[in-house]
CSV table of N, CA, C and O in Angstrom, one decimal:
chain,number,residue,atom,x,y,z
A,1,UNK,N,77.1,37.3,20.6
A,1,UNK,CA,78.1,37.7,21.4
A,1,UNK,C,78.6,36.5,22.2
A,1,UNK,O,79.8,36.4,22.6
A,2,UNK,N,77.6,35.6,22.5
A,2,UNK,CA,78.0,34.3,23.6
A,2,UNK,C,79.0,33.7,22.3
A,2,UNK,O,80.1,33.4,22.7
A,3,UNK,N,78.9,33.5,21.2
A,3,UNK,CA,79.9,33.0,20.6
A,3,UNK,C,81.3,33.3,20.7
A,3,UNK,O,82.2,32.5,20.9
A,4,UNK,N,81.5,34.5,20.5
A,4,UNK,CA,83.0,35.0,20.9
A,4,UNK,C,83.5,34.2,22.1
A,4,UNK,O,84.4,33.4,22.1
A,5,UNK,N,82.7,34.6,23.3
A,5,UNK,CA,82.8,33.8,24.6
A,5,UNK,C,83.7,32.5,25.0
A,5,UNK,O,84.6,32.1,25.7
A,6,UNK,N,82.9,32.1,23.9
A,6,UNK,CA,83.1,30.4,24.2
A,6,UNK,C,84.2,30.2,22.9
A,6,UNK,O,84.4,29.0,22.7
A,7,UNK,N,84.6,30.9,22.2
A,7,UNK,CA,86.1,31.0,21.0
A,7,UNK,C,87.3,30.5,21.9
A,7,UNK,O,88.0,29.6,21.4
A,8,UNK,N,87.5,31.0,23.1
A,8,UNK,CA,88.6,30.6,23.6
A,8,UNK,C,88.8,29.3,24.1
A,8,UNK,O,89.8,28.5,24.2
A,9,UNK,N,87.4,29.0,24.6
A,9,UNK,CA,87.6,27.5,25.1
A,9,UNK,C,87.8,26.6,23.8
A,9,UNK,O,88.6,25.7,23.8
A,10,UNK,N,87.0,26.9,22.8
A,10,UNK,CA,86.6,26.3,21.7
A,10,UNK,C,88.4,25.8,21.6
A,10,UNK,O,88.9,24.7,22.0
A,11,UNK,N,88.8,26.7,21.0
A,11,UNK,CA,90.1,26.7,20.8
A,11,UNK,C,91.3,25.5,21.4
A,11,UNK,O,92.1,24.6,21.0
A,12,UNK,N,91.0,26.0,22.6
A,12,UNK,CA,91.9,25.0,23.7
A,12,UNK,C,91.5,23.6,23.7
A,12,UNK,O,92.3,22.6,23.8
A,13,UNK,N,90.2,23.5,23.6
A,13,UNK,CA,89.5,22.2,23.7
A,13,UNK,C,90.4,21.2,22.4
A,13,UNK,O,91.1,20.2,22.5
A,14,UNK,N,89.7,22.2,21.0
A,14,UNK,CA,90.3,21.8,19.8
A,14,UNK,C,91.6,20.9,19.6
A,14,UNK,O,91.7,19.8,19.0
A,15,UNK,N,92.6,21.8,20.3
A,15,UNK,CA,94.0,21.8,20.1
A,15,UNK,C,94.6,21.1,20.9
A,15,UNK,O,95.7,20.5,20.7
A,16,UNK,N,93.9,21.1,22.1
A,16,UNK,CA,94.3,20.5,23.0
A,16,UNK,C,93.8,19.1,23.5
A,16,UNK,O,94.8,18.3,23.7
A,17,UNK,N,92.6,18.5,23.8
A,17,UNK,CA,92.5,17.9,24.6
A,17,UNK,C,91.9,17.0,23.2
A,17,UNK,O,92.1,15.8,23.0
A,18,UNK,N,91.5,17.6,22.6
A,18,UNK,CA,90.6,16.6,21.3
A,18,UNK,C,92.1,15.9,20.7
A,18,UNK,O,92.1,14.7,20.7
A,19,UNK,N,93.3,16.7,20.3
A,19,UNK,CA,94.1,16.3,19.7
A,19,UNK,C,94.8,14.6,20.5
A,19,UNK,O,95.0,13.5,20.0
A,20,UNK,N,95.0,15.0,21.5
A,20,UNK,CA,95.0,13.7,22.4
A,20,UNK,C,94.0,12.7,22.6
A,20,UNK,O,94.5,11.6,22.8
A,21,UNK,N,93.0,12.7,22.6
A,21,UNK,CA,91.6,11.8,22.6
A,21,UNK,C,91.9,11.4,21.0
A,21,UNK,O,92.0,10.2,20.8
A,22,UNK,N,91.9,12.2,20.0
A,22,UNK,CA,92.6,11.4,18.7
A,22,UNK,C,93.7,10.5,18.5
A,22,UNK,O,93.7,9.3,18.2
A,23,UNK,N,94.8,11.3,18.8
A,23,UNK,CA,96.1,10.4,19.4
A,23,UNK,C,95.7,9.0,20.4
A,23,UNK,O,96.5,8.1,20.2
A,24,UNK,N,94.9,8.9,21.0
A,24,UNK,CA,94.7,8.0,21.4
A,24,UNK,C,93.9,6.7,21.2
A,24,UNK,O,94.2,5.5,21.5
A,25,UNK,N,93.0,7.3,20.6
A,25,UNK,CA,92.1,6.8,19.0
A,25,UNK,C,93.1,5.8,18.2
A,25,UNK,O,93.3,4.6,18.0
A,26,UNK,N,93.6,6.9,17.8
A,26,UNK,CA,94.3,6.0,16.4
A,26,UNK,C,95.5,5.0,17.1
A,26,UNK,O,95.6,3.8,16.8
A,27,UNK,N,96.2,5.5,17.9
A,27,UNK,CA,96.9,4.3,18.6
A,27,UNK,C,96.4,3.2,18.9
A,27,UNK,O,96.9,2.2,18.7
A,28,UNK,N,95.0,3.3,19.5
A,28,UNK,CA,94.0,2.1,19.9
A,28,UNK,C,94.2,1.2,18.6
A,28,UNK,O,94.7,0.1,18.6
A,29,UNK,N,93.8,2.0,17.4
A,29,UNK,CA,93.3,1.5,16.2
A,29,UNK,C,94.5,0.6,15.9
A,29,UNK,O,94.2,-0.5,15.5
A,30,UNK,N,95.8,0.9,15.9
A,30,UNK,CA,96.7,0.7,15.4
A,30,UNK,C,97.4,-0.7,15.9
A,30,UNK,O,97.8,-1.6,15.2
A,31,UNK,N,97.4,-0.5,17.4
A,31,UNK,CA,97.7,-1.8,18.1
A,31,UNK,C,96.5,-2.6,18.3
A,31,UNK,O,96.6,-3.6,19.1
A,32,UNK,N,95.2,-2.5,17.7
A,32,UNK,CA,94.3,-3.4,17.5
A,32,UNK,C,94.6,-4.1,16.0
A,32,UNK,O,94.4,-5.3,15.8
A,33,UNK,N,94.9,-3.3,15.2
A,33,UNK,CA,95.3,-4.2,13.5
A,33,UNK,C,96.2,-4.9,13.9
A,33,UNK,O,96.1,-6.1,13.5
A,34,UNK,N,97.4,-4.6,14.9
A,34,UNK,CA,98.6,-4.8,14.8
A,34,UNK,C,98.0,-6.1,15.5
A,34,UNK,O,98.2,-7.2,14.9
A,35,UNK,N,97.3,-6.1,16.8
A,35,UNK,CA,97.0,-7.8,17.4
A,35,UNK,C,96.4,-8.8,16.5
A,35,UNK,O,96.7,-9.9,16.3
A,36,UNK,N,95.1,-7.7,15.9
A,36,UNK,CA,94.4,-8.9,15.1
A,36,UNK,C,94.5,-9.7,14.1
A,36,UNK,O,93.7,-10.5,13.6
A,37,UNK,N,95.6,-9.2,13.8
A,37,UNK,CA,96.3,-10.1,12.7
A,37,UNK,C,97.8,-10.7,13.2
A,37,UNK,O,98.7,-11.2,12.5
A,38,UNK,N,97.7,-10.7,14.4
A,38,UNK,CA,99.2,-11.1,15.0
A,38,UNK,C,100.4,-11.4,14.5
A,38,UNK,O,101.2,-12.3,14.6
A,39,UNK,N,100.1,-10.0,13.9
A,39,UNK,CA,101.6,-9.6,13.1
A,39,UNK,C,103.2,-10.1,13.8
A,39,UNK,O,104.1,-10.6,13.0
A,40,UNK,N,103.3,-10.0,15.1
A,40,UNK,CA,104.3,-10.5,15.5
A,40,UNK,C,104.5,-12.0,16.0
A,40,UNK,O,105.6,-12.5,16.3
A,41,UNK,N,103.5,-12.5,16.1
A,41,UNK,CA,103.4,-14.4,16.4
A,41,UNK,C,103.7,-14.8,15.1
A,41,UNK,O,104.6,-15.6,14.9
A,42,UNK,N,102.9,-14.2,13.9
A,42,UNK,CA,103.2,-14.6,12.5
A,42,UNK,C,104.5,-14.7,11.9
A,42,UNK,O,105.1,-15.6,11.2
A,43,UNK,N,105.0,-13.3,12.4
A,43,UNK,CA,106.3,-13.4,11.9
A,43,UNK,C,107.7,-14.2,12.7
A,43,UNK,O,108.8,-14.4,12.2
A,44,UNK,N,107.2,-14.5,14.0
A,44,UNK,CA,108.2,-15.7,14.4
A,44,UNK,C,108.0,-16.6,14.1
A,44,UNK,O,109.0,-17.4,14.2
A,45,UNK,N,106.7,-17.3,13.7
A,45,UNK,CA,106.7,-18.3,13.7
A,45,UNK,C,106.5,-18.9,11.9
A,45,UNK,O,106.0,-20.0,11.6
A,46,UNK,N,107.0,-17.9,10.7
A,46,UNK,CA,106.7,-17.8,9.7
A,46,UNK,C,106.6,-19.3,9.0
A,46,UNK,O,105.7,-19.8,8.3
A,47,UNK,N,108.1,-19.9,9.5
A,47,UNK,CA,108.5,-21.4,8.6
A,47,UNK,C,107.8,-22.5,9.7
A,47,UNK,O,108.2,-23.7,9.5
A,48,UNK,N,106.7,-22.4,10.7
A,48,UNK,CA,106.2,-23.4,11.3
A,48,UNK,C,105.0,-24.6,10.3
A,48,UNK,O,104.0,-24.2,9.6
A,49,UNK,N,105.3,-25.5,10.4
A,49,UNK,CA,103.9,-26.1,9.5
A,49,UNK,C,103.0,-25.5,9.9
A,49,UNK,O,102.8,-24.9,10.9
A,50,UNK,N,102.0,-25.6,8.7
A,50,UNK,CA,101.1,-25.5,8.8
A,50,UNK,C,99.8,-26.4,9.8
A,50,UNK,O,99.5,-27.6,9.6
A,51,UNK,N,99.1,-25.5,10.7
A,51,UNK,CA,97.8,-26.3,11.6
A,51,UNK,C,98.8,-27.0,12.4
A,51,UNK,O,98.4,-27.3,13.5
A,52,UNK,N,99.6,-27.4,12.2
A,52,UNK,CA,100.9,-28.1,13.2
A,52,UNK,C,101.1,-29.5,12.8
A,52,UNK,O,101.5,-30.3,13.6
A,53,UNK,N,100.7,-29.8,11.0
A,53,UNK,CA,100.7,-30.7,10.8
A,53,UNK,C,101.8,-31.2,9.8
A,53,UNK,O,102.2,-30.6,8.8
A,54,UNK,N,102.4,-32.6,10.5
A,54,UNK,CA,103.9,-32.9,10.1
A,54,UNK,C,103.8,-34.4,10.4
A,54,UNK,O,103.1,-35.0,11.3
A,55,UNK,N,104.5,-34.7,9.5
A,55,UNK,CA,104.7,-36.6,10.1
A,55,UNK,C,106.0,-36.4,10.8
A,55,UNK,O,106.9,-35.7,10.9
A,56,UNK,N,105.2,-37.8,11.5
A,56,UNK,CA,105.9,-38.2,12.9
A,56,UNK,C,106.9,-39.5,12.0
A,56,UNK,O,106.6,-40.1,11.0
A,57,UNK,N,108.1,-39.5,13.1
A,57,UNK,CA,109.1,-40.7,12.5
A,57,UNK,C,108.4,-41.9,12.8
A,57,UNK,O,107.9,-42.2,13.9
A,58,UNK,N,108.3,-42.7,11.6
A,58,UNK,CA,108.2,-44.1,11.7
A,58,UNK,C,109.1,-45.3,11.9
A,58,UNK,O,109.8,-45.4,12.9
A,59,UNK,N,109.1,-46.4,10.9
A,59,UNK,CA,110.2,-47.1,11.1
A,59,UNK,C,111.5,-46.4,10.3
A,59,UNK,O,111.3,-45.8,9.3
A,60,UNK,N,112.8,-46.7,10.9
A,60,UNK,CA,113.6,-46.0,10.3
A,60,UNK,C,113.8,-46.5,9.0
A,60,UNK,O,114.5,-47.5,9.1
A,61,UNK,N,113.5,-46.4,7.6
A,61,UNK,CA,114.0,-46.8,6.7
A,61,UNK,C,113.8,-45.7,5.5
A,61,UNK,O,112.9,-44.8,5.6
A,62,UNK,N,114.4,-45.7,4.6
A,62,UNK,CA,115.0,-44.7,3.2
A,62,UNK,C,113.1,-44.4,2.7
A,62,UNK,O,112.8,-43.4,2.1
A,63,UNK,N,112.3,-45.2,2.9
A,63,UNK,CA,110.9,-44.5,2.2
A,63,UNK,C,110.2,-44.0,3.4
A,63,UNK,O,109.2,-43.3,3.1
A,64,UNK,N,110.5,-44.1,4.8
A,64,UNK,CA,109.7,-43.0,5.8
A,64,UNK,C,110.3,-42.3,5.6
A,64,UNK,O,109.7,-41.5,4.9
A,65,UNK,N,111.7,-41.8,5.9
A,65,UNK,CA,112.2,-40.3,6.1
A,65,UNK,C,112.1,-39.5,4.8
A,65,UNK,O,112.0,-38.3,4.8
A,66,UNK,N,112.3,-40.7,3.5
A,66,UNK,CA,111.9,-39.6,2.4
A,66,UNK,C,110.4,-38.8,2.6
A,66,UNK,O,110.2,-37.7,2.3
A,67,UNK,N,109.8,-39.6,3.2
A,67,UNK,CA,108.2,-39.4,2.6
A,67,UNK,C,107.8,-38.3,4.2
A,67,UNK,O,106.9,-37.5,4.1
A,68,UNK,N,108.4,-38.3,5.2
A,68,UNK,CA,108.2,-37.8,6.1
A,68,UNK,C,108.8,-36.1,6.0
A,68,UNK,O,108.1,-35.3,6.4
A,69,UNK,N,109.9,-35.9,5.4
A,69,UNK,CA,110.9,-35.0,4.6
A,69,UNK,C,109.8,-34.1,3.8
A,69,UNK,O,109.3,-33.1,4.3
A,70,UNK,N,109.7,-34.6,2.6
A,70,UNK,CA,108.4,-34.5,1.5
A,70,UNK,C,107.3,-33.7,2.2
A,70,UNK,O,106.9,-32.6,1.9
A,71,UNK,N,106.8,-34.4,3.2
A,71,UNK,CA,105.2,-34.0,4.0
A,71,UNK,C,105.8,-33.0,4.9
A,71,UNK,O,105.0,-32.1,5.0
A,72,UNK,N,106.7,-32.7,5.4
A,72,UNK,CA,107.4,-31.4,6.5
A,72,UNK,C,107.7,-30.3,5.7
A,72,UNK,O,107.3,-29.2,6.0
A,73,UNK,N,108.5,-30.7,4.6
A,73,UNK,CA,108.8,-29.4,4.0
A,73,UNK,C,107.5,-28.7,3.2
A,73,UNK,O,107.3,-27.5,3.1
A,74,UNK,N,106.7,-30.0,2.6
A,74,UNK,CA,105.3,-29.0,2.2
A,74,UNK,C,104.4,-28.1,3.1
A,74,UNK,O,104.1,-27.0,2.6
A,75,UNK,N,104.1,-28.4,4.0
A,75,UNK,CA,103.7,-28.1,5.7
A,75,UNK,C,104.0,-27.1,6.1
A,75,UNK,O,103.3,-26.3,6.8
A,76,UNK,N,105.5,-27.0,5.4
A,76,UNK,CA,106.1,-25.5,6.2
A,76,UNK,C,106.4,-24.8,5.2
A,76,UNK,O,106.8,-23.6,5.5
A,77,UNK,N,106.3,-25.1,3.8
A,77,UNK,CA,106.1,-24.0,2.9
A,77,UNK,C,104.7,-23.4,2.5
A,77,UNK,O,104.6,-22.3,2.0
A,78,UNK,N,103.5,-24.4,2.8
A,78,UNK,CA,102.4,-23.8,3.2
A,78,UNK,C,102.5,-22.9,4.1
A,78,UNK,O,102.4,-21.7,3.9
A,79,UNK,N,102.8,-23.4,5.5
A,79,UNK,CA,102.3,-22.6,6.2
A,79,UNK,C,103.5,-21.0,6.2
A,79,UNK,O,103.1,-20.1,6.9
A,80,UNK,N,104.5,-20.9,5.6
A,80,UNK,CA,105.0,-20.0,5.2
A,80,UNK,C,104.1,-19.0,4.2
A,80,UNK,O,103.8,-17.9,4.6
A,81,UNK,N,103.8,-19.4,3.4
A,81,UNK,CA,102.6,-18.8,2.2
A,81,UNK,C,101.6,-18.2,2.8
A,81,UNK,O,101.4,-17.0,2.7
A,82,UNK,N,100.9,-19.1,3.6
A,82,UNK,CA,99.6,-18.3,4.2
A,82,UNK,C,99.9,-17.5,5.2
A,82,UNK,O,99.3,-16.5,5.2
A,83,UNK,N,100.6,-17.7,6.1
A,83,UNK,CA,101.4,-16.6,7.2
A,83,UNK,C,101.9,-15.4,6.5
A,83,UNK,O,101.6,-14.4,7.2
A,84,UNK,N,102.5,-15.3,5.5
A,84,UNK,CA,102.8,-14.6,4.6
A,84,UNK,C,102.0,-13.6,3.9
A,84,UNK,O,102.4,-12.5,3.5
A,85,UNK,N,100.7,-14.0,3.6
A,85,UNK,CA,99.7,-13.8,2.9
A,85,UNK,C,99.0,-12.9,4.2
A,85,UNK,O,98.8,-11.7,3.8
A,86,UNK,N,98.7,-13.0,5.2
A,86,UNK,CA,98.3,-12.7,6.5
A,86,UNK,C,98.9,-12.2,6.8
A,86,UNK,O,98.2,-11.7,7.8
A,87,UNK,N,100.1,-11.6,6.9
A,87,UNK,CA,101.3,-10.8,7.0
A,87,UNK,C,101.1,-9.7,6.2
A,87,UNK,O,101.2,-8.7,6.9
A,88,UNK,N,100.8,-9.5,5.0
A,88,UNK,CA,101.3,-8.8,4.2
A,88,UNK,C,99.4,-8.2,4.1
A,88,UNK,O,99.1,-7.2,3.5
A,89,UNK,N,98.9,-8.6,4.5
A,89,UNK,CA,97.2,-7.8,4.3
A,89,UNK,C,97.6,-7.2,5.6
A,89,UNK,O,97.8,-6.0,5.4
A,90,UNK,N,97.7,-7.6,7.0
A,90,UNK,CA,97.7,-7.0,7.9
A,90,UNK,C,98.6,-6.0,8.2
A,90,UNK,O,98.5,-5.2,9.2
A,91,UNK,N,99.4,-6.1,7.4
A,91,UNK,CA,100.7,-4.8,7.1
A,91,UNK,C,100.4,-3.9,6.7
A,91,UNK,O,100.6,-2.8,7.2
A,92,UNK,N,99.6,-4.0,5.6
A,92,UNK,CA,98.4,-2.5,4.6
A,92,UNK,C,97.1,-2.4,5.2
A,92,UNK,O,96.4,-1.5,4.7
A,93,UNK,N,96.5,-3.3,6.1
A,93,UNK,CA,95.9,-2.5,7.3
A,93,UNK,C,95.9,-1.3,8.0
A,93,UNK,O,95.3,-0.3,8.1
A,94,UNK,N,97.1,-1.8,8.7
A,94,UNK,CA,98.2,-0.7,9.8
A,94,UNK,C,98.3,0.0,8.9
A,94,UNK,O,97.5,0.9,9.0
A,95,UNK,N,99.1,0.1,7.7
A,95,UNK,CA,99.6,1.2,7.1
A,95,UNK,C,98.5,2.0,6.4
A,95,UNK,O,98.6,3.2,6.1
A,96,UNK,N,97.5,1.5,6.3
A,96,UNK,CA,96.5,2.6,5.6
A,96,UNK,C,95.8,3.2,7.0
A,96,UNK,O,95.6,4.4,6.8
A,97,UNK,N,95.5,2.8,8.1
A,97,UNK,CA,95.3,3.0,9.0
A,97,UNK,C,96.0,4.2,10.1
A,97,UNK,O,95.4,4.8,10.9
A,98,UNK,N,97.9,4.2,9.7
A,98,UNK,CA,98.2,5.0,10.2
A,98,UNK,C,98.6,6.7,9.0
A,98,UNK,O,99.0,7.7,9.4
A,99,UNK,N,98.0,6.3,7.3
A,99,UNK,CA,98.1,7.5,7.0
A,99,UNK,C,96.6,8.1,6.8
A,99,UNK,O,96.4,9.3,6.4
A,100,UNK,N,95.5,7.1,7.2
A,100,UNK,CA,93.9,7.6,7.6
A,100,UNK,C,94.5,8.7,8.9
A,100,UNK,O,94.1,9.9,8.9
A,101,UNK,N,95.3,8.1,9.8
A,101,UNK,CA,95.3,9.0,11.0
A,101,UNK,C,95.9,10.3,10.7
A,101,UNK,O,95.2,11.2,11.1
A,102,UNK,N,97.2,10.6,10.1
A,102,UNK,CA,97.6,11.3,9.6
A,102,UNK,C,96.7,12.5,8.8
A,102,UNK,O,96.8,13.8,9.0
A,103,UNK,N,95.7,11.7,7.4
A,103,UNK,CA,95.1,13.0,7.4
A,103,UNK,C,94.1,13.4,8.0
A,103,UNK,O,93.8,14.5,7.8
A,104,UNK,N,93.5,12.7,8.8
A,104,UNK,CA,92.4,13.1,10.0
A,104,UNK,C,93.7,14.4,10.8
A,104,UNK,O,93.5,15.6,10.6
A,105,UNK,N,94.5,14.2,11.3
A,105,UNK,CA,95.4,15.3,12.0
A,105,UNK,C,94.7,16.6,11.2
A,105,UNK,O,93.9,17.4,11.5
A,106,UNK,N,95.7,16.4,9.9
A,106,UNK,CA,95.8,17.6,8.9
A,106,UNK,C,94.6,18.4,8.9
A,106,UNK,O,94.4,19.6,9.3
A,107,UNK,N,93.6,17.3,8.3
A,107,UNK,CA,92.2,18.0,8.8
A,107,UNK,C,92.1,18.5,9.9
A,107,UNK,O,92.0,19.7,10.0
A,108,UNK,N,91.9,17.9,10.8
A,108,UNK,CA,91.5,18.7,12.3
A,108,UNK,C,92.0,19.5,12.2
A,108,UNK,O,91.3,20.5,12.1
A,109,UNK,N,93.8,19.9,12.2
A,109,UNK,CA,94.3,21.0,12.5
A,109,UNK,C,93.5,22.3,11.7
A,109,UNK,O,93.2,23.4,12.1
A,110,UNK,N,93.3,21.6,10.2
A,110,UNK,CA,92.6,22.8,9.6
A,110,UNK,C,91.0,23.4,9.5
A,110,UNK,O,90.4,24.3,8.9
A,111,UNK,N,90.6,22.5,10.2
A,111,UNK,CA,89.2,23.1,10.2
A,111,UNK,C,88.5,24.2,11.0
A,111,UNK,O,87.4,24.5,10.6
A,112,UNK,N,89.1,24.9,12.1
A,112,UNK,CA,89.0,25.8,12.5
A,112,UNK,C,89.3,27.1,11.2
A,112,UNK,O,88.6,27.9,10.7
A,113,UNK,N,90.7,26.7,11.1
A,113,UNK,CA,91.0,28.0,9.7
A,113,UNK,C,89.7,27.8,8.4
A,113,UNK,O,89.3,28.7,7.6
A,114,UNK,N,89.2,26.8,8.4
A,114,UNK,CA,88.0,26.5,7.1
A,114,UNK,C,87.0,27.1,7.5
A,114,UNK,O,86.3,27.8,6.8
A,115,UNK,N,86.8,26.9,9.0
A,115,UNK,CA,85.7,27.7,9.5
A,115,UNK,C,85.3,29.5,9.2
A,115,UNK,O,84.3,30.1,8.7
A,116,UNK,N,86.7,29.8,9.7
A,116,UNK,CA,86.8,31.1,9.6
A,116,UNK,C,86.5,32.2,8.2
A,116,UNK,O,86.1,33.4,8.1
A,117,UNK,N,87.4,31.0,6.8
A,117,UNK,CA,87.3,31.2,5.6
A,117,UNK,C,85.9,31.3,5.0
A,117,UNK,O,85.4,32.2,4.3
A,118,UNK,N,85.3,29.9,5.5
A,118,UNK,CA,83.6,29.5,5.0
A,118,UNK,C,83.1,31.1,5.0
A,118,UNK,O,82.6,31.8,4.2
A,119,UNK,N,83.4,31.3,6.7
A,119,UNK,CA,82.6,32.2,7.3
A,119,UNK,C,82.7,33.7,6.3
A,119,UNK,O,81.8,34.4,5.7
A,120,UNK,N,83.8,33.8,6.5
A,120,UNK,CA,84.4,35.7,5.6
A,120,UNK,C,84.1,35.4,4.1
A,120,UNK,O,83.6,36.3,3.3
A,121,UNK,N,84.4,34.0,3.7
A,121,UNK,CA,83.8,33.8,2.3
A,121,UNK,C,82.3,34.2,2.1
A,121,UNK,O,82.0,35.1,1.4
A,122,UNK,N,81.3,33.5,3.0
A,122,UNK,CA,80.0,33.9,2.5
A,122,UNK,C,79.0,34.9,3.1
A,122,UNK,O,77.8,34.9,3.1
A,123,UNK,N,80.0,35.9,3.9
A,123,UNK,CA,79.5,37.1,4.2
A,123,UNK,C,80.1,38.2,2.9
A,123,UNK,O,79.6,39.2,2.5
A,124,UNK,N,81.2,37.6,2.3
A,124,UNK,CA,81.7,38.5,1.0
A,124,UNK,C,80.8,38.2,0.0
A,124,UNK,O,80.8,39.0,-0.9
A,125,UNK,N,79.9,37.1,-0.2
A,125,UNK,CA,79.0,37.0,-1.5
A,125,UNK,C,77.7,37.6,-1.0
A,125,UNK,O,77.1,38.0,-2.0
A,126,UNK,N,77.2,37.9,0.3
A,126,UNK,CA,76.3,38.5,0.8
A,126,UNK,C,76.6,39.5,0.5
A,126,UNK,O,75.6,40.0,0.1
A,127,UNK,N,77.4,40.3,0.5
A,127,UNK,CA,77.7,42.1,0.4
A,127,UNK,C,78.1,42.2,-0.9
A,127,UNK,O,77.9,43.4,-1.1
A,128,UNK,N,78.5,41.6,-2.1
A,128,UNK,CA,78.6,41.6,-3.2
A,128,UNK,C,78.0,41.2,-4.2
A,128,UNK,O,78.4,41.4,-5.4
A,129,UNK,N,76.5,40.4,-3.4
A,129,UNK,CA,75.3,39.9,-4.4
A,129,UNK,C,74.1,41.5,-4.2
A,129,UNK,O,73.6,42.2,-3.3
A,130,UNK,N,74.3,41.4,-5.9
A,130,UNK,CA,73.0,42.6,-6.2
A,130,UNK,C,71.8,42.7,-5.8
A,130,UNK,O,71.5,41.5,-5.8
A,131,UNK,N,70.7,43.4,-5.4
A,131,UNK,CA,69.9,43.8,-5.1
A,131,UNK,C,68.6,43.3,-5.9
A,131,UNK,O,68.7,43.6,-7.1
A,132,UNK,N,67.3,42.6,-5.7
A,132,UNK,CA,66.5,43.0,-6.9
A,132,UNK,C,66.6,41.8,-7.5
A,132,UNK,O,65.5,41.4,-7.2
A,133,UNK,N,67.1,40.9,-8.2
A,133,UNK,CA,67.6,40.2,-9.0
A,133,UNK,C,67.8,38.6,-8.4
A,133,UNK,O,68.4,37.8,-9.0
């Protein structure tokens, strides 16, 4: 009978206060992928060289600036690539992370009704298992 009792709190607790302490969970989770992969410094700074390495101007003549040109633009198509690469894992982080949360919801919402089912289910095989046997 103390169980009935405590059904109402149960309930409120469930729906209510747990649903938020989840909500709050997964948001944690979410703007933690979203920092630790600094999804948004990455993506402003996509075409910066790479480690911050670039030649500096030398004397002005047709084989520094070629060769200076040459070393900047590889630099910054590295560092495009790997930003990129870092980008795009930390993007299917978040995103598996926000449809984990999603079915965590679903569940929760339904596990009270599973409860109830489990429950009427295996009081129906108890009253409909034979005797004896």
């Amino acid at each position: 009978m103390a169980f009935i009792s405590l059904l109402p709190s149960y309930i409120a607790w469930h729906y209510g206060e747990a649903l938020r302490d989840g909500l709050r969970v997964w948001t944690n989770f979410l703007w933690f992928l979203s920092n630790f992969f600094s999804l948004s410094l990455l993506s402003r700074t996509l075409f910066a060289p790479w480690k911050r390495i670039q030649e500096s101007r030398g004397k002005l003549s047709l084989e520094n600036i070629a060769e200076m040109l040459v070393t900047n633009t590889i630099m910054r198509l590295v560092g495009a690539l790997l930003r990129s690469v870092i980008i795009i894992i930390g993007g299917l982080a978040v995103l598996v992370t926000f449809w984990i949360g999603i079915l965590f919801y679903i569940v929760w919402l339904l596990l009270p009704a599973l409860l109830f089912v489990s429950l009427f289910y295996g009081v129906s095989l108890i009253i409909k298992c034979p005797t004896g046997n």
